[in-house]
mmCIF file of C-alpha atoms in Angstrom:
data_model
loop_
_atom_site.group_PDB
_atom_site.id
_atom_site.type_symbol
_atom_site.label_atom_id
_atom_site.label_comp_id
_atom_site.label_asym_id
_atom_site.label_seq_id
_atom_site.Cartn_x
_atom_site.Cartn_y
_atom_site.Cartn_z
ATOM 1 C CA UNK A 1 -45.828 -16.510 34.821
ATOM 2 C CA UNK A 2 -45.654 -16.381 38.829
ATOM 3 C CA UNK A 3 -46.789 -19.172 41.231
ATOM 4 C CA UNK A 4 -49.749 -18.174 43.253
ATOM 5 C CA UNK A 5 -49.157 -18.458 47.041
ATOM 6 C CA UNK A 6 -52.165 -20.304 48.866
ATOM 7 C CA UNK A 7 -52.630 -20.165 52.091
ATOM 8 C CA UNK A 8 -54.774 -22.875 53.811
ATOM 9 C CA UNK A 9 -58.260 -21.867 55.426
ATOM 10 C CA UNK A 10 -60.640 -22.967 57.674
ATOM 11 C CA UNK A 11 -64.520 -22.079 57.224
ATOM 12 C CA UNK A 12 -66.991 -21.385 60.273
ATOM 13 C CA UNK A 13 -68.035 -25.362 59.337
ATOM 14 C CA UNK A 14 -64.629 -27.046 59.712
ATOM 15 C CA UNK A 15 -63.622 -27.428 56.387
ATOM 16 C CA UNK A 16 -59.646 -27.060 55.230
ATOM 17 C CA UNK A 17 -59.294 -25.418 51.713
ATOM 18 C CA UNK A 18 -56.182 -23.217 50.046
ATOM 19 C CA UNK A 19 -57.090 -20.113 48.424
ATOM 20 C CA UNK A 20 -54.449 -17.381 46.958
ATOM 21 C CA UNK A 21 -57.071 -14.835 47.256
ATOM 22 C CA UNK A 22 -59.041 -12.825 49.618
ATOM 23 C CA UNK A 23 -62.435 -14.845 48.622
ATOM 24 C CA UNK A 24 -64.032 -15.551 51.763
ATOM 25 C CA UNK A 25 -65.762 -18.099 49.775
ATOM 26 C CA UNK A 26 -65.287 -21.666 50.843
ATOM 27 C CA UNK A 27 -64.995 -23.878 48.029
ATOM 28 C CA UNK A 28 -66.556 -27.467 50.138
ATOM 29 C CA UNK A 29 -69.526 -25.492 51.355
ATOM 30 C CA UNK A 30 -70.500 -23.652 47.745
ATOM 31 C CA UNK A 31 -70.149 -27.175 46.529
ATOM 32 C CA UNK A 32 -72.350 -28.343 49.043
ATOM 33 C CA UNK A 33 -75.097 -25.759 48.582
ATOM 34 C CA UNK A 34 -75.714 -26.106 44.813
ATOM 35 C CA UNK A 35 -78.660 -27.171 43.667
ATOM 36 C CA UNK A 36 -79.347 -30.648 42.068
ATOM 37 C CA UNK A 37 -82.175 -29.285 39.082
ATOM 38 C CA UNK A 38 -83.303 -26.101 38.442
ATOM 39 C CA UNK A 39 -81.762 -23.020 35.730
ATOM 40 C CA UNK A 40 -79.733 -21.792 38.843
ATOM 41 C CA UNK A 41 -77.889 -25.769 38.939
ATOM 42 C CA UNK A 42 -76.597 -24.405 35.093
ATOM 43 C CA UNK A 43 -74.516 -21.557 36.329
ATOM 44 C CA UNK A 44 -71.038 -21.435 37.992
ATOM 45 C CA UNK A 45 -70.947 -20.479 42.298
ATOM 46 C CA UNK A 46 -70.145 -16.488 41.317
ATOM 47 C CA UNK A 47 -72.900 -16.046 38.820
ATOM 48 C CA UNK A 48 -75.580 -18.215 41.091
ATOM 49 C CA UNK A 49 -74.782 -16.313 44.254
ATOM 50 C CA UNK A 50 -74.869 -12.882 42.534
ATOM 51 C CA UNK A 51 -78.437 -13.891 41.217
ATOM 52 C CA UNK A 52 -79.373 -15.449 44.640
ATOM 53 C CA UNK A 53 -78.017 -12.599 46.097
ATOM 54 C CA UNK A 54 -80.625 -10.252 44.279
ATOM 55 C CA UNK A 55 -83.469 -12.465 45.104
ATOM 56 C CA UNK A 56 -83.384 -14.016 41.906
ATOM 57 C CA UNK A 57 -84.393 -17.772 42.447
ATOM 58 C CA UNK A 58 -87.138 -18.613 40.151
ATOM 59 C CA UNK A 59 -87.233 -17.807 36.216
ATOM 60 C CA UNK A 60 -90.376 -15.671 37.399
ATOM 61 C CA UNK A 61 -88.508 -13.503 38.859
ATOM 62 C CA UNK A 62 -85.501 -13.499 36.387
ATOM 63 C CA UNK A 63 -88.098 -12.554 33.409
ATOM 64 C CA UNK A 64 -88.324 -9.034 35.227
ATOM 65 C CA UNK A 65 -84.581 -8.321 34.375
ATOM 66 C CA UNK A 66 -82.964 -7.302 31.144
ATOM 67 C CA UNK A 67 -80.332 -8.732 30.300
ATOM 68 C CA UNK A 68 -77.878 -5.271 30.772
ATOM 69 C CA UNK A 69 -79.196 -5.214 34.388
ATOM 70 C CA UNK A 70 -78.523 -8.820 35.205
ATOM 71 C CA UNK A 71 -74.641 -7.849 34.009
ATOM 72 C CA UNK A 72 -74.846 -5.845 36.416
ATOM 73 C CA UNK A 73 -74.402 -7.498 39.456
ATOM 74 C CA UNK A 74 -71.087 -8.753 40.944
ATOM 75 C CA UNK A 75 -70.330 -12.057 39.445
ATOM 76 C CA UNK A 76 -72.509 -12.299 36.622
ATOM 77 C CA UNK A 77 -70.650 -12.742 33.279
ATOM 78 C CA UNK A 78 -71.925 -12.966 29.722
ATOM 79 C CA UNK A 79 -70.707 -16.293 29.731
ATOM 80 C CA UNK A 80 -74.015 -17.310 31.880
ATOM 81 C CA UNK A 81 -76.437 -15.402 29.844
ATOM 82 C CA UNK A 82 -76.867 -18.235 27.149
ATOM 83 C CA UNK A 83 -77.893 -20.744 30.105
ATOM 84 C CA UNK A 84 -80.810 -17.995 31.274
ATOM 85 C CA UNK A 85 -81.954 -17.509 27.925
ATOM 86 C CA UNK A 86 -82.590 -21.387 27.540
ATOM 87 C CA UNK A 87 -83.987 -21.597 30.385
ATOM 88 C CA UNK A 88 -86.258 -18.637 30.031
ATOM 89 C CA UNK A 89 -86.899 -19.906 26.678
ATOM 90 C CA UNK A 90 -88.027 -23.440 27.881
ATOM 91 C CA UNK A 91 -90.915 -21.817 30.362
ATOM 92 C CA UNK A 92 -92.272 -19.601 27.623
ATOM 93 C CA UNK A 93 -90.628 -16.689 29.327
ATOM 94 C CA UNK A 94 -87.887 -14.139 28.087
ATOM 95 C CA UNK A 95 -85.656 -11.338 29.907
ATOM 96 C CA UNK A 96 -87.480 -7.786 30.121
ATOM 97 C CA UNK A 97 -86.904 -5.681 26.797
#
């Protein structure tokens, strides 16, 4: 297996992080930005931002999905879909058949 070469990076707020990819993402400010409560506080930075991305930001909203078109968008993995469901399940709500 290879070593990964990280470079150090500085985001538009001043904070110093290392990546080895080409993420623009910066790690401190993601952390920063995640919310405390809430179905969207379950899921990892990828999967939340590719939800928030979509305007998904209430389980409202995320019952008008199915689950093949929430797949569907860039950073959502099946991993996550267990989480929704819960949390769909615990408002009374479901994905869209």
């Amino acid at each position: 297996m290879g070593t990964s070469s990280k470079n150090t990076r500085t985001c538009n707020k001043g904070h110093q992080y290392f990546k080895s990819s080409d993420c623009p993402t910066c790690p401190i400010c993601e952390q920063e930005r995640k919310p405390d409560t809430g179905f969207l506080s379950l899921l990892s930075a990828p999967a939340r931002r590719a939800l928030e991305q979509n305007g998904i930001t209430s389980l409202e909203k995320l019952s008008t999905y199915s689950e093949k078109e929430i797949l569907q968008f860039h950073g959502m993995g099946p991993a996550s879909l267990p989480k929704l469901r819960a949390s769909l399940q615990e408002k009374g709500l479901s994905f869209k058949n």
